[in-house]
mmCIF file of C-alpha atoms and ligand atoms in Angstrom:
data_model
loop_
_atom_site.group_PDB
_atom_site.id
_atom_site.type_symbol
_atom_site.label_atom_id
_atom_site.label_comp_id
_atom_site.label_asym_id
_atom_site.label_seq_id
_atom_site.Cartn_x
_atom_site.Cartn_y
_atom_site.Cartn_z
ATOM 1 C CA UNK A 1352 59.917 11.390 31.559
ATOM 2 C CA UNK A 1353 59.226 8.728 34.444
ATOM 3 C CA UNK A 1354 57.174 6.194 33.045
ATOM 4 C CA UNK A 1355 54.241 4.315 35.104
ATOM 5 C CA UNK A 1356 54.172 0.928 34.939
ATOM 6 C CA UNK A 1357 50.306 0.488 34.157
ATOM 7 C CA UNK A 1358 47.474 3.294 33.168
ATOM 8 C CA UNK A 1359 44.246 3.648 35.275
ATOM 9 C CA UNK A 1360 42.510 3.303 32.307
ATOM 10 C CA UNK A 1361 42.140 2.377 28.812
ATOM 11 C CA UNK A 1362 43.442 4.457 26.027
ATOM 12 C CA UNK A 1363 41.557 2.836 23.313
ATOM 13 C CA UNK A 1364 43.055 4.325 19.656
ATOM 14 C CA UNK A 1365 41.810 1.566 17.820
ATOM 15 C CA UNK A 1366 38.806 3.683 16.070
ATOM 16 C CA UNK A 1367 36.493 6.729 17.342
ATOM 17 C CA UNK A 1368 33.493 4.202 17.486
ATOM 18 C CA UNK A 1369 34.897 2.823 20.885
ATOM 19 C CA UNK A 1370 33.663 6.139 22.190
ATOM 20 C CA UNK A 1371 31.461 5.978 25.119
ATOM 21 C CA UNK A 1372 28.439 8.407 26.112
ATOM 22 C CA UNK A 1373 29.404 11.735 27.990
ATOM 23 C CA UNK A 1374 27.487 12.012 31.767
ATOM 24 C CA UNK A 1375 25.219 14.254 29.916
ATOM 25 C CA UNK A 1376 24.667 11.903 27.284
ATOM 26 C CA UNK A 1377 23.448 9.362 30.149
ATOM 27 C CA UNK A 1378 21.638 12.055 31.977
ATOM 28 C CA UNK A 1379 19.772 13.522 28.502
ATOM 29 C CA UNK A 1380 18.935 9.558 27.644
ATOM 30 C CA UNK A 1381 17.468 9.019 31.703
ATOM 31 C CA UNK A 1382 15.100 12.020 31.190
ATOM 32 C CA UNK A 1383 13.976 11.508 27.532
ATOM 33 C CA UNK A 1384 10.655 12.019 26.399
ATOM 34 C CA UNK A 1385 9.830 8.910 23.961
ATOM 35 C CA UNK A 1386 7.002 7.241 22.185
ATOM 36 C CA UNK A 1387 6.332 4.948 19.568
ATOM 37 C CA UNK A 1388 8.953 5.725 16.819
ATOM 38 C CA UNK A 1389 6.933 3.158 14.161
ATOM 39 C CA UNK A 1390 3.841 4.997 14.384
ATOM 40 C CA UNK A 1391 5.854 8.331 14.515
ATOM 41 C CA UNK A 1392 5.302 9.220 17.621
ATOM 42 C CA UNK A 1393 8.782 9.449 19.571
ATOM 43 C CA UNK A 1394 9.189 13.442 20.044
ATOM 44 C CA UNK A 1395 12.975 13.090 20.747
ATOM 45 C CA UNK A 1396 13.110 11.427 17.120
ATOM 46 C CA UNK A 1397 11.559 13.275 15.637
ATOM 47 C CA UNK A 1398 13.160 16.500 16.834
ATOM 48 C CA UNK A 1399 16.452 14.773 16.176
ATOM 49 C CA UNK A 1400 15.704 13.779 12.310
ATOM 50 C CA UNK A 1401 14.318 17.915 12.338
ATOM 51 C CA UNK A 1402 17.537 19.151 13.381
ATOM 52 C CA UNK A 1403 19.536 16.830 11.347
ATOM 53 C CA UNK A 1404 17.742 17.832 7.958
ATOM 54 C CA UNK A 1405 18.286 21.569 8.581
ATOM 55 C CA UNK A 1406 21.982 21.076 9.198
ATOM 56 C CA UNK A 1407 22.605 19.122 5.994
ATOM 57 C CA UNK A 1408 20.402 21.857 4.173
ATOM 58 C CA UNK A 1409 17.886 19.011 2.902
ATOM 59 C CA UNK A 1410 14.088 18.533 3.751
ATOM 60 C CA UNK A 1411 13.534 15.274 5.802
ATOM 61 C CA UNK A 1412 16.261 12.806 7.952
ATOM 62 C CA UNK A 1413 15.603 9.481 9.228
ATOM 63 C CA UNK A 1414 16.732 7.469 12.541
ATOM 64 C CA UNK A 1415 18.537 4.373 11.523
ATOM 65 C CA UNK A 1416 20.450 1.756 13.732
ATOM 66 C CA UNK A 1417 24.172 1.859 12.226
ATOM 67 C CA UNK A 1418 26.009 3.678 9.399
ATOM 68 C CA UNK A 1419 25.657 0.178 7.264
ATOM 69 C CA UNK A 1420 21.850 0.564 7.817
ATOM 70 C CA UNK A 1421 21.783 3.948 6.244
ATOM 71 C CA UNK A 1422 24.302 3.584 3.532
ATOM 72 C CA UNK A 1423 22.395 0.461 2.293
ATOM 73 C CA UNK A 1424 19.278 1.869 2.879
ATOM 74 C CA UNK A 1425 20.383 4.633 0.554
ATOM 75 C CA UNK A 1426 20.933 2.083 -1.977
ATOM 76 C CA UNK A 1427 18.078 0.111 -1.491
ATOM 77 C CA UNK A 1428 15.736 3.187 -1.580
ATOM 78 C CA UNK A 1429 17.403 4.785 -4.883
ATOM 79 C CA UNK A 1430 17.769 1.649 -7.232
ATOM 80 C CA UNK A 1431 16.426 -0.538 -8.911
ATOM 81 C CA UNK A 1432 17.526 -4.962 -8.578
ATOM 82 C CA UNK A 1433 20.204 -5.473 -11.295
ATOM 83 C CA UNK A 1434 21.279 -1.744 -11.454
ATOM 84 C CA UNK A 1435 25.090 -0.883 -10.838
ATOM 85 C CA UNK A 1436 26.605 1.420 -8.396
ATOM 86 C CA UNK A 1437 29.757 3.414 -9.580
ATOM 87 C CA UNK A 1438 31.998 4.034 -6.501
ATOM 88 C CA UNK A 1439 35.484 4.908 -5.465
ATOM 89 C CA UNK A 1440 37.099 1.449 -4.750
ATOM 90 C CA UNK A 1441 38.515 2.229 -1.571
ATOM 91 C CA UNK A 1442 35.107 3.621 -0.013
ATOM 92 C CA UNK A 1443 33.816 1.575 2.890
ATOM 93 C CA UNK A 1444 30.270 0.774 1.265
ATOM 94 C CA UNK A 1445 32.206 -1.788 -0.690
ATOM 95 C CA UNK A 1446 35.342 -2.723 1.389
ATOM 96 C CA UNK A 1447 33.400 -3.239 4.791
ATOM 97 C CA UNK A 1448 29.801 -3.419 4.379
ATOM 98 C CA UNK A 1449 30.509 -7.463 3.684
ATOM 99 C CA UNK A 1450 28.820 -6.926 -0.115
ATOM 100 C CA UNK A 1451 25.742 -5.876 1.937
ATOM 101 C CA UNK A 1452 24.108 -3.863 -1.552
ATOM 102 C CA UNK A 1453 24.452 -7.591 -3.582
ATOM 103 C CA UNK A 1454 22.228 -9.176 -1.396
ATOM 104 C CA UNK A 1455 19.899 -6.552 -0.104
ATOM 105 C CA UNK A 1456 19.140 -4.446 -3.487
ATOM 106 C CA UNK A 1457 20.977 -7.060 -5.745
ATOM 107 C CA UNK A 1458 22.718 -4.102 -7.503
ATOM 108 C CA UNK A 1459 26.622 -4.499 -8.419
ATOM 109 C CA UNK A 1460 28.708 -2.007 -7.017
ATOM 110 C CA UNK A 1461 31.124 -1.026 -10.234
ATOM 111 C CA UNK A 1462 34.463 0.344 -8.627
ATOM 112 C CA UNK A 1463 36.053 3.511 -9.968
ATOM 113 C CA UNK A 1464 39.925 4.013 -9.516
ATOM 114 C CA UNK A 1465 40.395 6.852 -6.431
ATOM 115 C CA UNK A 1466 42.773 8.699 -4.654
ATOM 116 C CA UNK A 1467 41.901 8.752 -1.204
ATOM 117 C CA UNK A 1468 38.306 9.172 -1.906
ATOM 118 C CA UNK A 1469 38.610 11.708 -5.263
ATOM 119 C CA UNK A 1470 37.759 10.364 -8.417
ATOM 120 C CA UNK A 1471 38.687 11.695 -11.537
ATOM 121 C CA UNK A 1472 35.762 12.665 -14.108
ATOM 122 C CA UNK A 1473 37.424 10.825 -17.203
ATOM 123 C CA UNK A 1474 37.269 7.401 -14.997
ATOM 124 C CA UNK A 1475 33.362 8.232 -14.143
ATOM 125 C CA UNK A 1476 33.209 8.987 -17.892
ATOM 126 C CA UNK A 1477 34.664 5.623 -19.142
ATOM 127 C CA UNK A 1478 32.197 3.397 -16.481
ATOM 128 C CA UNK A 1479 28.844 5.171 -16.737
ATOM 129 C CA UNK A 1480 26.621 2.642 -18.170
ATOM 130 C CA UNK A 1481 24.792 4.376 -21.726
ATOM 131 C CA UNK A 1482 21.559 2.713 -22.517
ATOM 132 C CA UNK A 1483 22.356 -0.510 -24.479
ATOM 133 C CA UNK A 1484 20.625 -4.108 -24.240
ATOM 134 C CA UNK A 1485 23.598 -6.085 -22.821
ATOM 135 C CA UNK A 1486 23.988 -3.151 -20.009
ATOM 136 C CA UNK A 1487 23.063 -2.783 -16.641
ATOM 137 C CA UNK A 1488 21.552 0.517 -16.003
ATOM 138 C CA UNK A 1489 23.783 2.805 -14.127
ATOM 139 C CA UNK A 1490 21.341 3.871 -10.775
ATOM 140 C CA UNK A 1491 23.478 5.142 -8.631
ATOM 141 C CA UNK A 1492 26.963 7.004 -7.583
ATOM 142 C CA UNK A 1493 28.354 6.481 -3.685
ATOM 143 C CA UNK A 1494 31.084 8.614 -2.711
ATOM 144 C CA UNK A 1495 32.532 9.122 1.082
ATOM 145 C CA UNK A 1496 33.567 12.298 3.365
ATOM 146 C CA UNK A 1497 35.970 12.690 5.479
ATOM 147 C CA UNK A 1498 37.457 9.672 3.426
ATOM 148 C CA UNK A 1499 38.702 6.613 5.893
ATOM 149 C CA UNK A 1500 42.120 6.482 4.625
ATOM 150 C CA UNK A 1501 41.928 10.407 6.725
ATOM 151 C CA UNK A 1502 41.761 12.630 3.781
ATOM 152 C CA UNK A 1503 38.898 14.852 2.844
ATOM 153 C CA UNK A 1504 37.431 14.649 -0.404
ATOM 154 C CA UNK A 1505 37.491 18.553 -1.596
ATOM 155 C CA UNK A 1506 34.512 20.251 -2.502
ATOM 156 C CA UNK A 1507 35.236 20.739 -6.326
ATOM 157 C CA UNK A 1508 35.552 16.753 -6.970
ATOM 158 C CA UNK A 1509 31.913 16.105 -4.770
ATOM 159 C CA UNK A 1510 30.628 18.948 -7.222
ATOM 160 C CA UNK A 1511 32.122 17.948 -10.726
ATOM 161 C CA UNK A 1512 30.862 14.501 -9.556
ATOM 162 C CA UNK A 1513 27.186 15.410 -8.948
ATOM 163 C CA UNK A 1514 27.277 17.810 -12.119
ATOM 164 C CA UNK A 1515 28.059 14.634 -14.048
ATOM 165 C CA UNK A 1516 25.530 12.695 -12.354
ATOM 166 C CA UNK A 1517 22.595 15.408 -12.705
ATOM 167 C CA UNK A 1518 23.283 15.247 -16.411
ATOM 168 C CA UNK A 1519 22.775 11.666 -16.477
ATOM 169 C CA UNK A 1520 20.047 11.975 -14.289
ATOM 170 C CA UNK A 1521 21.093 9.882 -11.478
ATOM 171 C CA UNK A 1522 21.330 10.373 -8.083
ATOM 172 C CA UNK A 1523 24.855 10.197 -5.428
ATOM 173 C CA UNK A 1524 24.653 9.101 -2.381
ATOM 174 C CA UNK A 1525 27.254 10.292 0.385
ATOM 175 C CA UNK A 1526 28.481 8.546 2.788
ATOM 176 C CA UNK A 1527 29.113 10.953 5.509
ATOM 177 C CA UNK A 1528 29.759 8.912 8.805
ATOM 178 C CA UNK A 1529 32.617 11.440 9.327
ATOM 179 C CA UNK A 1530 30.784 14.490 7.341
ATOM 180 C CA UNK A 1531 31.048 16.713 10.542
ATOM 181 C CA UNK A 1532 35.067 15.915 10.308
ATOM 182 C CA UNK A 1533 34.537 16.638 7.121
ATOM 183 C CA UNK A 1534 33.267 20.295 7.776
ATOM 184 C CA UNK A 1535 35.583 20.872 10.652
ATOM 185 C CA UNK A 1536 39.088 20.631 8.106
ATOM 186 C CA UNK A 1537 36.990 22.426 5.166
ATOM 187 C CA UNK A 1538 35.840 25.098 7.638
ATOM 188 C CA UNK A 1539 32.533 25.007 5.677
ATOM 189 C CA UNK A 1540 28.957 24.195 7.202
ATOM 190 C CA UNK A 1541 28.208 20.246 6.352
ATOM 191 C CA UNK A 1542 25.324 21.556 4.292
ATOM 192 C CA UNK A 1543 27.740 23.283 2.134
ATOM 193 C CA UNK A 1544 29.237 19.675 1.537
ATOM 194 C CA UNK A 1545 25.746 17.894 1.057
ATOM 195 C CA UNK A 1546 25.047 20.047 -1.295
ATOM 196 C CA UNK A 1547 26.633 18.021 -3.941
ATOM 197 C CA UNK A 1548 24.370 14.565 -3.252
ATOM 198 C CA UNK A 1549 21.198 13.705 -3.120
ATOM 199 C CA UNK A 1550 20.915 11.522 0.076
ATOM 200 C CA UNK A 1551 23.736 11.843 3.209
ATOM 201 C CA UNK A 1552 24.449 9.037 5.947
ATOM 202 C CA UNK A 1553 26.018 10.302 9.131
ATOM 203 C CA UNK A 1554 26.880 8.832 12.501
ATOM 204 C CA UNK A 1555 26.528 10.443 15.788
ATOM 205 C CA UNK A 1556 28.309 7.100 17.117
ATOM 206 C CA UNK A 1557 31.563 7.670 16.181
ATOM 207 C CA UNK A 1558 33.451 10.571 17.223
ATOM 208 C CA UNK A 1559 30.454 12.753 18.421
ATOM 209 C CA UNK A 1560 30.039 9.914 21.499
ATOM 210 C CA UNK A 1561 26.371 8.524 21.247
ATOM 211 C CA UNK A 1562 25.996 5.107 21.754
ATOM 212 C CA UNK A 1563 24.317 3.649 18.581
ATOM 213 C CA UNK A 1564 22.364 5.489 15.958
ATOM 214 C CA UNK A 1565 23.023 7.596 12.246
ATOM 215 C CA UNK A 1566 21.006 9.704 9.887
ATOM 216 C CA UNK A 1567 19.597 9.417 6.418
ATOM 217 C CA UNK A 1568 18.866 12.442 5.061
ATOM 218 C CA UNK A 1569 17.435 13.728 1.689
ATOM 219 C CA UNK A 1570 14.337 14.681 -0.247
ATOM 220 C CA UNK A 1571 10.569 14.645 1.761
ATOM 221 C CA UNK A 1572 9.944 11.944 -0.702
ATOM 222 C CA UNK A 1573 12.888 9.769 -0.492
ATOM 223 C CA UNK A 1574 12.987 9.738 2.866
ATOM 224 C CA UNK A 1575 9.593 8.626 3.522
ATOM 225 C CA UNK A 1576 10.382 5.822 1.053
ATOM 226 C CA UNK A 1577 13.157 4.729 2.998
ATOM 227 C CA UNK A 1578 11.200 4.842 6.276
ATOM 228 C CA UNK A 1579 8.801 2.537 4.753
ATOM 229 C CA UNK A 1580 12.043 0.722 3.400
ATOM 230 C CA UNK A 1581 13.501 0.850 6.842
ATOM 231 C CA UNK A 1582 10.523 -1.367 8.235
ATOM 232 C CA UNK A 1583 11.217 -3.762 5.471
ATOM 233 C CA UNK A 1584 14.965 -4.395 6.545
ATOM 234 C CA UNK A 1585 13.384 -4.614 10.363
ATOM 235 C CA UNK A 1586 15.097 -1.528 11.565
ATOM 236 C CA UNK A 1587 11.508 -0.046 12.475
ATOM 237 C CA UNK A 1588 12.609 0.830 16.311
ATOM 238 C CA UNK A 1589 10.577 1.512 18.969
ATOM 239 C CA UNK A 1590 10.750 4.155 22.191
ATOM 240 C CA UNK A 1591 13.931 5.082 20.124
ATOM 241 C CA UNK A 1592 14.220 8.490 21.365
ATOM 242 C CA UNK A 1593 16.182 7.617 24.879
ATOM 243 C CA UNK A 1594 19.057 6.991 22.153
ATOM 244 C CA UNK A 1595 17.919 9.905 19.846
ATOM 245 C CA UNK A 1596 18.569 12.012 23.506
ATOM 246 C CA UNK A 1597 22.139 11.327 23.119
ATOM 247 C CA UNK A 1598 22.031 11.979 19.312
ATOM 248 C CA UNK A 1599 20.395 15.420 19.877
ATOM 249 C CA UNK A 1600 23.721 16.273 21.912
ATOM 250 C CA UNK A 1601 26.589 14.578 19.640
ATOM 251 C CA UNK A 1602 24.876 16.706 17.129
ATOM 252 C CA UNK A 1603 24.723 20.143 18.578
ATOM 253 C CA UNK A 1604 27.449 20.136 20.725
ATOM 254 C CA UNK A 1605 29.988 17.048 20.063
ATOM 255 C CA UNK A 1606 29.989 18.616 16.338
ATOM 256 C CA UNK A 1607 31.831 21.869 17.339
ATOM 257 C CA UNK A 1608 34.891 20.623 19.467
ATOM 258 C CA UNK A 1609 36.406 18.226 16.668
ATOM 259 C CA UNK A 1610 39.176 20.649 15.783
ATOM 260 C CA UNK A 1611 40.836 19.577 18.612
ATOM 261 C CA UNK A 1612 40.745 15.546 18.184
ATOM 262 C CA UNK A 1613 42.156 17.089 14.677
ATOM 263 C CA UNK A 1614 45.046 18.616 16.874
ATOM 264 C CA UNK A 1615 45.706 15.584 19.035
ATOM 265 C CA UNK A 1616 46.073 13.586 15.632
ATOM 266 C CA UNK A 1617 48.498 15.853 14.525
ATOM 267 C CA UNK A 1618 50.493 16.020 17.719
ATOM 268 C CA UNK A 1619 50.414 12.422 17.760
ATOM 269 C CA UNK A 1620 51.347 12.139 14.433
ATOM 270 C CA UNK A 1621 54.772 14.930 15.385
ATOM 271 C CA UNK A 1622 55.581 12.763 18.021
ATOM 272 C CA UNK A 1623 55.295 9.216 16.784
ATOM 273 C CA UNK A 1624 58.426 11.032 14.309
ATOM 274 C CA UNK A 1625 60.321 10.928 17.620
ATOM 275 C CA UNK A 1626 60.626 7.121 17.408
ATOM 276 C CA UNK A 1627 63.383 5.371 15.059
ATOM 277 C CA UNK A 1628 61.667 3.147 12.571
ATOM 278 C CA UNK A 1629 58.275 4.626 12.229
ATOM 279 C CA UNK A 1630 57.089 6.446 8.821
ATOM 280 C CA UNK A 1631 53.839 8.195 9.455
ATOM 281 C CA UNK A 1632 51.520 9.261 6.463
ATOM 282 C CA UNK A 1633 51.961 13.002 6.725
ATOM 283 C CA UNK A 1634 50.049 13.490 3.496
ATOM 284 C CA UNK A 1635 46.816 12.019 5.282
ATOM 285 C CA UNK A 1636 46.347 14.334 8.778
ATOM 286 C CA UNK A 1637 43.211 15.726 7.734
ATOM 287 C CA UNK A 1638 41.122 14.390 10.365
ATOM 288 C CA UNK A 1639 41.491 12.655 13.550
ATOM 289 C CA UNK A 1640 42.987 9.625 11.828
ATOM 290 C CA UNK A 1641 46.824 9.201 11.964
ATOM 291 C CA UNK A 1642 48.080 6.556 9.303
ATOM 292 C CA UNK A 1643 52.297 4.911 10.306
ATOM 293 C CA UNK A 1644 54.125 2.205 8.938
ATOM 294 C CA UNK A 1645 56.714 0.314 10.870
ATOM 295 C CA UNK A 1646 60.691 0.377 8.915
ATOM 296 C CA UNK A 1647 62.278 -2.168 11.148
ATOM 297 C CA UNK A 1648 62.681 -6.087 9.805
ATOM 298 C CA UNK A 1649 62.389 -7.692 13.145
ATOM 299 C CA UNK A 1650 59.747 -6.110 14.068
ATOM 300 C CA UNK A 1651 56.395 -7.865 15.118
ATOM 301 C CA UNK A 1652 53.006 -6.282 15.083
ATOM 302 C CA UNK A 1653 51.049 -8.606 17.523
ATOM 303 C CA UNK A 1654 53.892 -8.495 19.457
ATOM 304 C CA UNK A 1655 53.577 -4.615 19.985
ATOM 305 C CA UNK A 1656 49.847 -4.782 20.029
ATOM 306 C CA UNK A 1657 50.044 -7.527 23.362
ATOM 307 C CA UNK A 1658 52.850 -5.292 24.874
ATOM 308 C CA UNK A 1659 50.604 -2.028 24.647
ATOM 309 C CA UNK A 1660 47.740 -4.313 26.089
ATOM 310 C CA UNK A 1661 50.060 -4.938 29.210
ATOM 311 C CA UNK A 1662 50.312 -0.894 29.748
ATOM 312 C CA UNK A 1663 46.321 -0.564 29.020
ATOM 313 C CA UNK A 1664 46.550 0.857 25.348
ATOM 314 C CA UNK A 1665 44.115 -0.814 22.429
ATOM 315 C CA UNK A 1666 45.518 -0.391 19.059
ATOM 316 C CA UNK A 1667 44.568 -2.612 15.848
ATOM 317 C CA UNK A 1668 46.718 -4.413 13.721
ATOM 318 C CA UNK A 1669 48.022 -2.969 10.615
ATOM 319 C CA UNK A 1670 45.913 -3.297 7.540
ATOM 320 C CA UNK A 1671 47.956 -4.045 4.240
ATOM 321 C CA UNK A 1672 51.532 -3.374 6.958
ATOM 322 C CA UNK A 1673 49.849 0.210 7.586
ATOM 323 C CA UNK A 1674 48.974 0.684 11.473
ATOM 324 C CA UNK A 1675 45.740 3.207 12.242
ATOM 325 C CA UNK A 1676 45.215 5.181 15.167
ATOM 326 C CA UNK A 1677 42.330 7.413 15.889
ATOM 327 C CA UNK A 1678 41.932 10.126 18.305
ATOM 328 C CA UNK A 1679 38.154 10.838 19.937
ATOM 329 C CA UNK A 1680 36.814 12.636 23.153
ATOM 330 C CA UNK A 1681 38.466 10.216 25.745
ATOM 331 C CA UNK A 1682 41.673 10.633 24.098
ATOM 332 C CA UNK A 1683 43.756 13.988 25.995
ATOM 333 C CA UNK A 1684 47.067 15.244 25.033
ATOM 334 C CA UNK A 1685 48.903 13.446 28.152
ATOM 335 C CA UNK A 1686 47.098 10.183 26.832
ATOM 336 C CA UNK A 1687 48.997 10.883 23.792
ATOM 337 C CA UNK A 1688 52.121 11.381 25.639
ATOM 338 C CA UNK A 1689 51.515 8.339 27.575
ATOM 339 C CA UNK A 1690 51.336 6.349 24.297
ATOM 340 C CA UNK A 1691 54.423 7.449 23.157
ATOM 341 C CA UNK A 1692 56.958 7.259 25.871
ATOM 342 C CA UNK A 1693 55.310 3.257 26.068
ATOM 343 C CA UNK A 1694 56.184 2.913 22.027
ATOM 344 C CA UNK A 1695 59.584 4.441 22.688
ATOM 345 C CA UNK A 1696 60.448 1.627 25.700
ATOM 346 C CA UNK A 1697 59.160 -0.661 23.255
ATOM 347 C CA UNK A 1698 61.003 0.131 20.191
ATOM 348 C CA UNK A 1699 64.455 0.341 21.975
ATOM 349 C CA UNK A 1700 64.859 -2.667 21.893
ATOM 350 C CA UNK A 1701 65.450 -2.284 18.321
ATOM 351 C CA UNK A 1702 68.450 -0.206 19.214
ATOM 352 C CA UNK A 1703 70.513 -1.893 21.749
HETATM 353 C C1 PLP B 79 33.199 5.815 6.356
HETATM 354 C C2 PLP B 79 32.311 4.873 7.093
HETATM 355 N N1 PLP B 79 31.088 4.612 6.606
HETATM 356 C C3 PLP B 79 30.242 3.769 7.222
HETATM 357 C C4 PLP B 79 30.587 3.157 8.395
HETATM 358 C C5 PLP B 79 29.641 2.158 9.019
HETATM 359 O O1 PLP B 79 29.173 2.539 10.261
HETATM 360 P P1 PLP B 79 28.646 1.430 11.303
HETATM 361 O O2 PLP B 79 29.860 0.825 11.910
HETATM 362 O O3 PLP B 79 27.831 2.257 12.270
HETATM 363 O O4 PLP B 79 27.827 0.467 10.553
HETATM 364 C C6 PLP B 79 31.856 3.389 8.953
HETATM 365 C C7 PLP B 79 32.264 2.696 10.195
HETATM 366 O O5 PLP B 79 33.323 2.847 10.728
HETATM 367 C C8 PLP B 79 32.740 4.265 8.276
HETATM 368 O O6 PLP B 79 33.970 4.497 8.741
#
């Protein structure tokens, strides 16, 4: 294959957040009808938190500025100060919400050993909290799907979880920023995964292309608890619904064609095999996340990263040696193959 010396544009693989809004996203946000979202009044909001509830299968949803917002406005609204928070240890509440739960609802998050999300009973078990005077009380379980190391959690862990916690009679949280991903490898409805928690996050600024914005959804009750909660944490937004517009499309239309960022992350993932020296994570190709490590000892990360740079591709830097990439709407197959004829030029120099 000839290869071009530049790309007209970006290929960004660094995360599915980078996406940008779709012309009809722009269009749908021009012509929205809006009002005063604090005083309930934004139609576009509200039809957006009415169509988010009914696909999670739970009464009431809430417009909230970012999936941090709604994750630790989940905590916020179900605990109590000094409570603590069993969750998997690799979930993103406590990796990359910068210990957001300690100093908004003072709670401690208690970690639970996980694989990729799961957790097994026994280790729930062993860390609930029973009522004693030197204990904290036990207010909450977090758990996450689609999983960010790009495995989905499967159904029968989310429900022995929540069976565990409606004995103790405590409520889980999920954090679904990726639920629809989620849905799309399970070939279930997301409802059929919210099932198993009380209260769902989700994004429709990630992969689904609106700008800014995610959904808390749960009880009538709990939600309008966390609305008033909301307000507190200054997230009370205003003529909200030009961004609810693009919302109302990520959600009914963005949510069906995910199979095929799926696809690209597989194909990527088949032909990143094609170059010497790179070990992809085939056990985690669940979603559109494709996980690689690099085998060679000269090899230089930010050195890779600035020469992709030169031929218009963002990619991160490894985390703990492992590289991500992330497929999304912008990203097409040729985009893909684009990517990796540049990686191959680049890696040959390992080989002559
Ligand atoms: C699993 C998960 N939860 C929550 C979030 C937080 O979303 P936001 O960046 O909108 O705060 C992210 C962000 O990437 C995420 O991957």
């Amino acid at each position: 294959m000839k290869m071009a010396t530049s790309h007209p544009r970006w290929i960004d693989l660094r995360s599915d957040t980078v996406t940008i809004p779709t012309q009809e996203m722009l269009e749908a946000m021009v012509q929205a009808e809006v009002g005063d979202d604090v005083y309930g009044d934004d139609p576009t909001v509200n039809l957006l938190q009415e169509k988010a509830a009914e696909k999670m299968g739970k009464e009431a949803a809430l417009f909230v500025p970012s999936g941090t917002f709604g994750n630790q406005l989940a905590i916020f609204t179900h605990t109590q100060s000094g409570d603590e928070v069993l969750i998997p240890e690799s979930n993103h509440i406590l990796e990359h919400e910068v210990g957001a739960s300690a100093v908004i609802s003072r709670v401690g998050l208690r970690p639970l050993p996980d694989q990729y999300g799961q957790v097994d009973i026994k280790d729930l078990e062993k860390r609930y909290r029973e009522e004693d005077l030197h204990h904290p009380r036990t207010g909450l379980i977090c758990m996450e799907n689609a999983h960010s190391s790009g495995k989905v959690v499967p159904l029968s862990n989310l429900q022995e979880v929540y069976q565990f916690a409606q004995e103790k009679g405590i409520s889980v949280h999920l954090d679904g920023a990726r639920i629809f991903n989620a849905a799309t490898f399970l070939k279930v409805k997301p409802a059929q995964i919210a099932l198993y928690c009380d209260s769902v996050m989700f994004c429709v600024s990630k992969g689904l292309c609106a700008p800014i914005g995610s959904l808390l959804v749960g009880t009538r009750s709990f939600i309008e608890k966390a609305r008033k909660n909301r307000k507190l944490l200054g997230g009370g937004m205003r003529q909200v619904g030009y961004l609810a517009a693009a919302g109302l499309i990520a959600l009914e239309k963005m949510t069906k064609r995910l199979q095929e960022d799926h696809e690209n992350a597989r194909y990527l993932a088949k032909r990143l095999q094609e170059i010497e020296g790179i070990k992809v994570a085939e056990d985690r190709l669940d979603i559109n996340m494709v996980f690689f490590t690099v085998e060679i000892e000269r090899f230089s990360p930010p050195e890779f990263i600035q020469f992709l740079e030169e031929k218009n591709i963002k990619i991160n830097l490894p985390r703990e040696g492992e590289f991500r990439l992330v497929t999304h709407y912008w990203i097409k197959k040729e985009d893909i193959d684009y990517f990796i004829e540049t990686g191959k030029t680049y890696f040959s120099r390992y080989y002559t």
